[in-house]
Coordinates of C-alpha atoms and ligand atoms in Angstrom, one line a residue:
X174 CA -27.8 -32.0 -5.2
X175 CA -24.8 -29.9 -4.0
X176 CA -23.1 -29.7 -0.8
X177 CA -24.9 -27.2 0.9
X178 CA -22.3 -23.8 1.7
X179 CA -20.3 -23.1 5.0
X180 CA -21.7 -19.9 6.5
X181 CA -20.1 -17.2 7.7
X182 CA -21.0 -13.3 8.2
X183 CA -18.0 -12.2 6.4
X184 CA -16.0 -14.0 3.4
X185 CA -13.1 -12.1 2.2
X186 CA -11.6 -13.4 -1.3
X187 CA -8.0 -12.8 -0.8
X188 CA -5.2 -12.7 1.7
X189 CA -2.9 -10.0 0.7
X190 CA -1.8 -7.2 2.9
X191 CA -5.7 -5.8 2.9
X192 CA -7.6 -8.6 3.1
X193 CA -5.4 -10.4 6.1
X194 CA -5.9 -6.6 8.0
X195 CA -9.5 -6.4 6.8
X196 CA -9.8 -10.2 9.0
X197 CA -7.8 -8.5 11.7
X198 CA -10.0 -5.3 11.9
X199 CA -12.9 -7.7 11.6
X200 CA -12.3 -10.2 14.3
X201 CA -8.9 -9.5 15.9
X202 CA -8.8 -7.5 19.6
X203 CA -9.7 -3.7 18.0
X204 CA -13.6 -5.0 17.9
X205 CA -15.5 -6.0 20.5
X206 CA -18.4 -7.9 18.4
X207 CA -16.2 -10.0 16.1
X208 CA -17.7 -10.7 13.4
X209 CA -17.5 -14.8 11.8
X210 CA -15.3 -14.5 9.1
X211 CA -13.3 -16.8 6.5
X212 CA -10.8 -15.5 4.7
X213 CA -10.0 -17.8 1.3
X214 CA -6.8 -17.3 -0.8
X215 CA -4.9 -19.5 -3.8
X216 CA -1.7 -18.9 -2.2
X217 CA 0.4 -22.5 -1.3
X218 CA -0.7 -22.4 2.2
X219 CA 3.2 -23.2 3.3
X220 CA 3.7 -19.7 1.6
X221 CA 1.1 -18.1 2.7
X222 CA 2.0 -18.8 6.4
X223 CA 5.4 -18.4 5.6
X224 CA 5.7 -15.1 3.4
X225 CA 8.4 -14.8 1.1
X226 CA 10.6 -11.3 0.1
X227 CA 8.5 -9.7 -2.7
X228 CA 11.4 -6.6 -2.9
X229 CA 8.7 -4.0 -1.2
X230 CA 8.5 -2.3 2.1
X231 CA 5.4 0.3 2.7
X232 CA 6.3 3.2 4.3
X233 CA 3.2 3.2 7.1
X234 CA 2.1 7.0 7.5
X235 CA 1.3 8.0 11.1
X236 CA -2.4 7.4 10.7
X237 CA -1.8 3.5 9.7
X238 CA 0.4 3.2 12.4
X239 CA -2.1 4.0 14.8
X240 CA -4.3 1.7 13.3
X241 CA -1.7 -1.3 13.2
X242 CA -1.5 -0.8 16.8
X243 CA -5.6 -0.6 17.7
X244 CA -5.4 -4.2 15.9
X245 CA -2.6 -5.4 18.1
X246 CA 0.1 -5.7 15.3
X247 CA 2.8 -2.7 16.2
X248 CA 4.8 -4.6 19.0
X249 CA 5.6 -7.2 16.5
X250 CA 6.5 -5.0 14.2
X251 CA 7.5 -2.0 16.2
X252 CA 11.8 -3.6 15.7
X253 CA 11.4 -4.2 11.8
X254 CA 10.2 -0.9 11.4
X255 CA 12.9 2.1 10.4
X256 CA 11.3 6.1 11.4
X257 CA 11.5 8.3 8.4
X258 CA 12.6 11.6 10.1
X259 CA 13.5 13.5 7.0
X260 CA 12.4 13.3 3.8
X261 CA 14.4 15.1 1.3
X262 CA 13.0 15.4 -2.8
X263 CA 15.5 16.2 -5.5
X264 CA 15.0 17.5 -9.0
X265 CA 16.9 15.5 -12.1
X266 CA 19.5 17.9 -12.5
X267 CA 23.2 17.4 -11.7
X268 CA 25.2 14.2 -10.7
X269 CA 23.8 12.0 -8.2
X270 CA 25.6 14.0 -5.2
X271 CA 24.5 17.2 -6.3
X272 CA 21.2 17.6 -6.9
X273 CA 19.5 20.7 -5.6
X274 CA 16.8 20.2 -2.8
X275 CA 13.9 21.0 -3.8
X276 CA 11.7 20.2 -1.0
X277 CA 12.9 19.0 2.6
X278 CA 10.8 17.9 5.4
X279 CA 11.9 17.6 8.7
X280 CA 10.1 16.3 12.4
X281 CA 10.2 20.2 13.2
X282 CA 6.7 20.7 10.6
X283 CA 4.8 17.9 12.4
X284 CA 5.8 18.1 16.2
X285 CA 6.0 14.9 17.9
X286 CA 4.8 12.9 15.2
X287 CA 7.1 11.1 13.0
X288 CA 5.0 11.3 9.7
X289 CA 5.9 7.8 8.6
X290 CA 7.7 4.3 9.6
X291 CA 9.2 2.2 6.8
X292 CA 8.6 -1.5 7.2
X293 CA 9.1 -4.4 4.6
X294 CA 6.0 -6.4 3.3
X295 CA 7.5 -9.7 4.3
X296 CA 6.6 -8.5 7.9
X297 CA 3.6 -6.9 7.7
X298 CA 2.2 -9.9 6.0
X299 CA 3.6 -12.7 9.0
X300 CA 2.6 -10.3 12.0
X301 CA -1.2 -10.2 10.0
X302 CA -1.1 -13.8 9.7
X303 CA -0.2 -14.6 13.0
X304 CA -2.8 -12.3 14.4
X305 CA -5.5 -13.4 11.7
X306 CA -4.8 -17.4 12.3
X307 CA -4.8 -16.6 16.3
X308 CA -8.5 -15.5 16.0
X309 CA -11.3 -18.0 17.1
X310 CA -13.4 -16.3 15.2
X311 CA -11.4 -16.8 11.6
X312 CA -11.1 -19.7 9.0
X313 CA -8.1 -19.4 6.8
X314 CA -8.5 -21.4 3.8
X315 CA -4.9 -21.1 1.8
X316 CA -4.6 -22.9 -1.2
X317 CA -8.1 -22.2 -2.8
X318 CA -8.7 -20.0 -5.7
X319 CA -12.0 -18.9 -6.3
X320 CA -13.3 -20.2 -9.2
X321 CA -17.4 -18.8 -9.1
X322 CA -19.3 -16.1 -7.6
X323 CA -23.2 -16.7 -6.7
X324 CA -24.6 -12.8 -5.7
X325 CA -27.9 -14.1 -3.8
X326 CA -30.1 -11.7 -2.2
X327 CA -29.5 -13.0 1.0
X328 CA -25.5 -13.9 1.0
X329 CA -22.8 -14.1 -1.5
X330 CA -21.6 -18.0 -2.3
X331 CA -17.9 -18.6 -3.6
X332 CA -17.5 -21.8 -5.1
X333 CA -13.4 -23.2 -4.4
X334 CA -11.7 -25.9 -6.2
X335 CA -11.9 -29.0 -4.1
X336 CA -13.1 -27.5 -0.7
X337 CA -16.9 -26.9 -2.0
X338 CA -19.0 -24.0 -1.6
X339 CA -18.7 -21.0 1.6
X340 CA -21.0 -18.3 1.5
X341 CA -21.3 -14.8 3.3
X342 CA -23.5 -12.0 4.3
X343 CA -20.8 -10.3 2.8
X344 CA -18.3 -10.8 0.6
X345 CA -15.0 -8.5 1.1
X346 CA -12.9 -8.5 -2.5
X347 CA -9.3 -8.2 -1.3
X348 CA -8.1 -10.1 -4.6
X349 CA -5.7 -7.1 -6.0
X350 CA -5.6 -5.3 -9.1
X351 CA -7.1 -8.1 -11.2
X352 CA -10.0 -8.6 -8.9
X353 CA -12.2 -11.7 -10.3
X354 CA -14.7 -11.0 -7.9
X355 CA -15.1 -7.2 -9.3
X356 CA -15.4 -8.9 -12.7
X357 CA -17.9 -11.5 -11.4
X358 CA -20.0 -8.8 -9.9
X359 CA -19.6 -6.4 -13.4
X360 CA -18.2 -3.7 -11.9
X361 CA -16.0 -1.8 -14.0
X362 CA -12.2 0.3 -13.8
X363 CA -11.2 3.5 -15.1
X364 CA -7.9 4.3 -15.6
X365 CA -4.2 3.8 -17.6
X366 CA -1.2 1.9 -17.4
X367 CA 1.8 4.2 -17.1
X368 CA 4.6 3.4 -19.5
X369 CA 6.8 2.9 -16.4
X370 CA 7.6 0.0 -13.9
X371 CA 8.8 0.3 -10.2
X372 CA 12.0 -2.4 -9.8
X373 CA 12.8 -2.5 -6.0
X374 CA 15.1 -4.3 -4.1
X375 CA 17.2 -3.7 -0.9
X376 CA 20.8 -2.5 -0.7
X377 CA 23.2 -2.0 2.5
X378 CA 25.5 0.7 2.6
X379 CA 28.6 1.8 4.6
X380 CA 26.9 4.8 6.2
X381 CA 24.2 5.7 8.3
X382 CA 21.1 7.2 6.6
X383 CA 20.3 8.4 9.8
X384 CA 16.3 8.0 8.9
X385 CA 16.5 10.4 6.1
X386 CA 14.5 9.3 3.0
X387 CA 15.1 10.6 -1.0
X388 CA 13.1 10.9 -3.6
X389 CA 14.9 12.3 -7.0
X390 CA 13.2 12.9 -9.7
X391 CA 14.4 11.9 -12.8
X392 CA 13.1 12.0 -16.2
X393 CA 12.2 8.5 -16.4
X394 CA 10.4 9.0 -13.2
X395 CA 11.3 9.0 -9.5
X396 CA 14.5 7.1 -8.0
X397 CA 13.5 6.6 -4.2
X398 CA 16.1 5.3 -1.5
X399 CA 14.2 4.6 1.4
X400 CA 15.2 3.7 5.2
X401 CA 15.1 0.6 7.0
X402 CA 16.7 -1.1 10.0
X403 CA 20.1 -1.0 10.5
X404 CA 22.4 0.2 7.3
X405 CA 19.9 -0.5 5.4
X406 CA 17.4 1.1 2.5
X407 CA 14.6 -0.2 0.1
X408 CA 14.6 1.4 -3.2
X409 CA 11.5 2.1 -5.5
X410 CA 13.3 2.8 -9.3
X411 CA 10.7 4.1 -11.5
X412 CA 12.2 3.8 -15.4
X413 CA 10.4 3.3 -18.2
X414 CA 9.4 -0.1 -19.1
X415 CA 11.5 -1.0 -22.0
X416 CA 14.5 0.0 -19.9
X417 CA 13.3 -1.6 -17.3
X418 CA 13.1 -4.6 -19.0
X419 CA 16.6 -4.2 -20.0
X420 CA 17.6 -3.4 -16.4
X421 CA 16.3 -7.0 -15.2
X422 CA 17.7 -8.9 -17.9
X423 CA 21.4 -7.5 -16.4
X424 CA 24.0 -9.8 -14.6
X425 CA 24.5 -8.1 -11.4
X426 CA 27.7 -6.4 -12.3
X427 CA 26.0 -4.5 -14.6
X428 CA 23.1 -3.7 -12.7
X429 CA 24.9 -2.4 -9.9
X430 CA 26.8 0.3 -12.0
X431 CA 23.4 1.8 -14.1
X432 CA 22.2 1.5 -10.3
X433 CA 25.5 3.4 -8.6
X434 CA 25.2 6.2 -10.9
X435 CA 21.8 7.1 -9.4
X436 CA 21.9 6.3 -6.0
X437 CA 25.8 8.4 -5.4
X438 CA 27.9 8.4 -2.8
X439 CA 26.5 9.9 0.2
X440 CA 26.4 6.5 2.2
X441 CA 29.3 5.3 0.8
X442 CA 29.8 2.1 -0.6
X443 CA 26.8 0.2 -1.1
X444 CA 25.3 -3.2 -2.2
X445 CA 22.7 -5.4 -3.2
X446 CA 21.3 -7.5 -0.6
X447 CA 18.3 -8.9 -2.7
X448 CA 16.9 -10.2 -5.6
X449 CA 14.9 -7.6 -7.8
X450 CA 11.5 -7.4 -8.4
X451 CA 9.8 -5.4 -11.2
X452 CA 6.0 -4.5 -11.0
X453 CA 4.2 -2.6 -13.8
X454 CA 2.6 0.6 -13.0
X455 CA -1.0 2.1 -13.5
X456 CA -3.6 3.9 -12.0
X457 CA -7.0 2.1 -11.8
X458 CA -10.2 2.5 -10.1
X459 CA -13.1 0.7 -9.5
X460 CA -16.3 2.8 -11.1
X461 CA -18.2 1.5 -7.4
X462 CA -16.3 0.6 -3.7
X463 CA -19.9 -1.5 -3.3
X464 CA -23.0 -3.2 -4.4
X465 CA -25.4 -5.2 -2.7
X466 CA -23.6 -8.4 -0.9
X467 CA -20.0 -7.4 -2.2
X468 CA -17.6 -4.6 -1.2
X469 CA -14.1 -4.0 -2.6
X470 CA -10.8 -2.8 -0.4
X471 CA -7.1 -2.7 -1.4
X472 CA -5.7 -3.1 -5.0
X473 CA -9.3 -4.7 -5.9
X474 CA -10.7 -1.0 -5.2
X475 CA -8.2 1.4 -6.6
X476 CA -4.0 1.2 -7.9
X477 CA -2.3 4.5 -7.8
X478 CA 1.6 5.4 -8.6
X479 CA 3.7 3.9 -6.1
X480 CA 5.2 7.8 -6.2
X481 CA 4.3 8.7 -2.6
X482 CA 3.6 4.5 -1.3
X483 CA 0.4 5.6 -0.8
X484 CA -1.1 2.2 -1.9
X485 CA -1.2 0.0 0.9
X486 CA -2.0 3.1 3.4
X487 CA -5.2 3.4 0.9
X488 CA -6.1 0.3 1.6
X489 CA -6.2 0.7 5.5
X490 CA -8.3 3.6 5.2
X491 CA -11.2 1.4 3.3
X492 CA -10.1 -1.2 5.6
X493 CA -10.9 1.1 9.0
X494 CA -14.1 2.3 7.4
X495 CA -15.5 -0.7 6.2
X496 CA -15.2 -2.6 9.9
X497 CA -16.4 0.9 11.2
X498 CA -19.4 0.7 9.1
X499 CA -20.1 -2.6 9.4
X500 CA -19.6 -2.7 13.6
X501 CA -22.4 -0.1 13.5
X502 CA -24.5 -1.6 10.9
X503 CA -24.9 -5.0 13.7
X504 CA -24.7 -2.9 16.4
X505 CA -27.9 -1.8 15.0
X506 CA -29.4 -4.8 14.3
X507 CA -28.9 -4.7 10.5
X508 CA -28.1 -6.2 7.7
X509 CA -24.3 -5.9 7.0
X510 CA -24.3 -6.8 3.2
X511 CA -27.3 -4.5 1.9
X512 CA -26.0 -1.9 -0.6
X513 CA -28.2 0.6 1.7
X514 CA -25.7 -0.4 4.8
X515 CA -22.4 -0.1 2.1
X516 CA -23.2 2.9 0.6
X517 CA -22.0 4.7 3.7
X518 CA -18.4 3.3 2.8
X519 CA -18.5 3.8 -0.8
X520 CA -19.4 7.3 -0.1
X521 CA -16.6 7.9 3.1
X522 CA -13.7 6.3 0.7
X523 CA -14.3 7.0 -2.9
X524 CA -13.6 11.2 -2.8
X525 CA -10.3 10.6 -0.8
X526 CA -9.3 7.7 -3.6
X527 CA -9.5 9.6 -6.6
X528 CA -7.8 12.7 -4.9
X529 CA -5.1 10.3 -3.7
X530 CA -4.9 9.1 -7.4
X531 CA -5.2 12.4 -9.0
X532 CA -2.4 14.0 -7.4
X533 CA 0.0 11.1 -7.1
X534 CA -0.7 11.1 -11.3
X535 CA 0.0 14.5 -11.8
X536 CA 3.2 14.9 -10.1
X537 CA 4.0 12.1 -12.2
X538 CA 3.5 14.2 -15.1
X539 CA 5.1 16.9 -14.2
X540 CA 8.2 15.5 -12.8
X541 CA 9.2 12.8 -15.0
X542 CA 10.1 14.7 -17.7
X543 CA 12.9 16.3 -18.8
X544 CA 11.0 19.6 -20.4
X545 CA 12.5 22.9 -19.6
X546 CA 9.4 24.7 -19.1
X547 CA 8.0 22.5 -17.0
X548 CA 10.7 21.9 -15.0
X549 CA 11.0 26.0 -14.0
X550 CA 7.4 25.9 -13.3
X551 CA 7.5 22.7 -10.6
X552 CA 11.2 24.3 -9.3
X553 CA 8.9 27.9 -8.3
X554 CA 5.8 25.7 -7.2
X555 CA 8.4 23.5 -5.1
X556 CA 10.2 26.7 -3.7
X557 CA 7.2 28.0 -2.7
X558 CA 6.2 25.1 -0.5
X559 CA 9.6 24.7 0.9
X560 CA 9.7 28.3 2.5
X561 CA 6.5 28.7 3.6
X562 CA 6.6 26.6 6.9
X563 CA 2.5 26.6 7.2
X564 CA 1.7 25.0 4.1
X565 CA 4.9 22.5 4.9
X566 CA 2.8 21.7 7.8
X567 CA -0.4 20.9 6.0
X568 CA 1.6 19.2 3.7
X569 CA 3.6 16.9 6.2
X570 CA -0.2 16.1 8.4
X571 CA -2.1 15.1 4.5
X572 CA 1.0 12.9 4.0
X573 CA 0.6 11.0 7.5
X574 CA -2.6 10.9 6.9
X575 CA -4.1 12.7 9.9
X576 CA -5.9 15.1 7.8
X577 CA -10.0 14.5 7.0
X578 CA -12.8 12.9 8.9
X579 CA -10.8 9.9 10.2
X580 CA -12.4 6.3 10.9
X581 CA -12.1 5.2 14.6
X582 CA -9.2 2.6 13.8
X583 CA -6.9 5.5 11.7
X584 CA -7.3 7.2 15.4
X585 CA -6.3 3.8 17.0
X586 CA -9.7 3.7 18.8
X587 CA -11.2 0.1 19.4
X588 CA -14.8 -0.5 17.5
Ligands
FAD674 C1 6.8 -0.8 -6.6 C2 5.7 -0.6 -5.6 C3 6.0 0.0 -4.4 C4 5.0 0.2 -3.4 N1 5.3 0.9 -2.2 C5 4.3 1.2 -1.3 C6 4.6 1.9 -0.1 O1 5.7 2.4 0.1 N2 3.5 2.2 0.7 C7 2.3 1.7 0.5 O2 1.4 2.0 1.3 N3 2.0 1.0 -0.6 C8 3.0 0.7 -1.5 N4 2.7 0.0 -2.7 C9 1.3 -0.6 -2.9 C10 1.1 -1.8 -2.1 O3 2.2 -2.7 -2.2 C11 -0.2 -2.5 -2.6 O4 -1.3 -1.5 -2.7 C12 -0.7 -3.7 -1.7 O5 0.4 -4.6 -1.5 C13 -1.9 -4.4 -2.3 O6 -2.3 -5.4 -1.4 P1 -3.7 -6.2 -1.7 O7 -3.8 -7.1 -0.6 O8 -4.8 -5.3 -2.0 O9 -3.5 -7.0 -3.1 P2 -2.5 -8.2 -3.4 O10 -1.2 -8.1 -2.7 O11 -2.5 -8.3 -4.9 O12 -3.2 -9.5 -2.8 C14 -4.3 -10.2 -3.5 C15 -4.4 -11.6 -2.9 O13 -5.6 -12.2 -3.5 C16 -5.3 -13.5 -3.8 N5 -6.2 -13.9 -4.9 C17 -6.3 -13.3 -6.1 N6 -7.3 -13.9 -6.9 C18 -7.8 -14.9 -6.1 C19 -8.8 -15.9 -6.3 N7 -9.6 -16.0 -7.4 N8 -9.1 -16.8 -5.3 C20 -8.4 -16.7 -4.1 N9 -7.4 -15.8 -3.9 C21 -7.1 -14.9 -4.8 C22 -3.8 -13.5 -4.2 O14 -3.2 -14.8 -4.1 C23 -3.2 -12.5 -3.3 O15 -2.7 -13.1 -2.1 C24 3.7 -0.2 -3.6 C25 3.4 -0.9 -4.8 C26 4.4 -1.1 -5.8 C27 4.1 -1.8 -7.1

């Protein structure tokens, strides 16, 4: 006979961005019924507690921030992290240092709020860890991949190479894009890859971006040089994938010339400070967010265009309404894992995903191209926006996320 399981309330398969703040939402000082909660991942636990540069940074909209700090996170972070108090977005025309502005947003359209804060992954994941492995009320289990999932009617059992079986009233799929436990529970994606791939890295420069971030969009898709600490700025290079390719496969010499000839002159002389990463693109969602015993957050739920680094900001909206729907579910009295109790969070999250997705895809359409037509119609659209200082406004509060019924987390209220 087998081992019988370790219980737990929650398990969450993955320890990514999402699912470490999905065991910090869950258990960490912004609840005041933690819930029991183990949180499994393959990773090399020496890694995993220990994060290596992975070439991101997120750029944490206003609403996330808030969030980050209801889960006790900000403080730690609050000196890694850069304010973005200008974002400026450039059509494909001209050389590098003149390109006309299409669109500029400023801290005068959203008073008092800075609509987002760039910080790279390498610290958001250690500040989640430390506040994850801090909790008494979470196992970390690094170095275990899933390798079976056992949907019961009572609890959802993960079977892990040499550890044995740990089962949960609930399991919480936090296991990215290629989600096994989506598969294992035969819920299906819709969706494309993009014929593009993002290659970031960091570079330093001789001036001072002054927290002014760019996005130009080029035909191959958008170039974006993006403000951290000090002289500092992470850049998201969209090309297409063949070229991208190409561009890896460059000694650095080379590399830094294709790369010069986009990023100009404005802050001088710059360099790489980094190696490159390169990440294929695609829009995917899940057909369901949840099913009985099983809910999916993060990349496991939906993958949109890194256009408008919306993805990880996604993933702390399922993340706030998930613990917000569970917290009341035991408040309650009832059963956490029951489809009837998850429904409430498939319903809260899925509108605002595929709206998310739908218009990060289309203005990937429409800008990375280099058609005429459509580049007079997105230049009048564009114009539009930029001197009509209402909509600017609207626009600025949907991008920090402070627009919509918000979960009590996004508000940086305790559960
Ligand atoms: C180029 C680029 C730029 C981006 N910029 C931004 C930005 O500016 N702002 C923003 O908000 N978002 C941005 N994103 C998106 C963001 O980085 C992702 O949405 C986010 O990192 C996904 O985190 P995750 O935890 O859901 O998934 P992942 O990071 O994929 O984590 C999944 C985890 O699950 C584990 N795992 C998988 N399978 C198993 C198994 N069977 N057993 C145990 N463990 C398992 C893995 O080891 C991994 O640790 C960007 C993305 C790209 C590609």
């Amino acid at each position: 006979m087998s081992e019988p399981a370790q219980k737990f309330e929650v398990v969450i398969a993955g320890g990514g961005l999402n699912g470490l703040a999905m065991a910090a939402a869950l258990a960490g000082p912004a609840v005041r019924m933690p819930f029991n909660v183990c949180i499994v991942d393959g990773a090399d636990p020496k890694t995993f507690s220990k994060p290596q540069f992975d070439g991101r940074a997120s750029a944490i909209t206003a609403s996330s921030r808030k969030m980050l700090e209801a889960l006790g996170v900000w403080p730690a972070l609050a000196d890694h992290a850069e304010a973005m108090r200008e974002i400026v977005i450039t059509d494909s025309r001209g050389a590098a240092d003149r390109r006309p502005a299409l669109l500029h947003f400023g801290e005068q359209h959203s008073p008092g709020t800075v609509s987002a804060h760039m910080v790279e992954n390498s610290y958001l994941y250690s500040v989640l860890y430390d506040v994850v492995a801090r909790s008494p009320h979470v196992e970390v289990m690094a170095g275990h991949t899933i390798d079976a999932y056992d949907f019961g009617k009572a609890s959802t059992t993960v079977s892990l190479a040499r550890v044995g079986r740990v089962a949960g009233e609930l399991l919480i799929a936090a296991d990215g894009r290629n989600s096994a436990a989506r598969a294992a529970a035969g819920v299906e994606t819709m969706g494309w890859s993009y014929p593009q791939a993002g290659i970031t890295f960091t570079v330093e420069h001789d001036g001072d971006h002054e927290g002014r971030a760019e996005e130009h969009f080029l035909p191959a898709g958008p170039f974006a040089i993006l403000p951290l600490t000090g002289r500092r700025s992470s850049i998201v290079w969209t090309e297409q994938s063949v070229f991208a390719g190409e561009l890896m496969e460059m000694d650095d010499d080379a590399f830094q010339a294709e790369f010069e000839q986009r990023f100009g002159t404005r802050l001088g002389a710059v360099r790489l400070v980094s190696k490159r990463f390169c990440y294929p693109l695609s829009l995917q969602i899940a057909k369901q967010f949840a099913g009985d015993r099983l809910a999916l957050i993060g990349d496991a739920a939906h993958v949109v265009h890194p256009i408008a680094g919306l993805g990880f900001n996604l993933g702390l909206r399922d993340i706030a309404a998930l613990a917000e729907v569970v917290s009341d579910a035991a408040r309650l009295g009832l059963d956490i894992g029951t489809v009837d109790v998850l429904e409430r969070y498939q319903t809260w999250r899925r509108l605002d995903t595929v709206m998310v997705a739908a218009a990060t895809d289309g203005i990937n359409r429409l800008f990375s191209n280099d058609n005429s037509a459509l580049r007079s119609i997105r230049d009048m659209g564009l114009g539009i926006v930029d001197r009509a200082g209402g909509l600017k406004t609207v626009f600025m509060r949907e991008a920090a996320g402070l627009s919509g019924q918000l979960p009590k987390l996004l508000s940086g209220e305790a559960l």
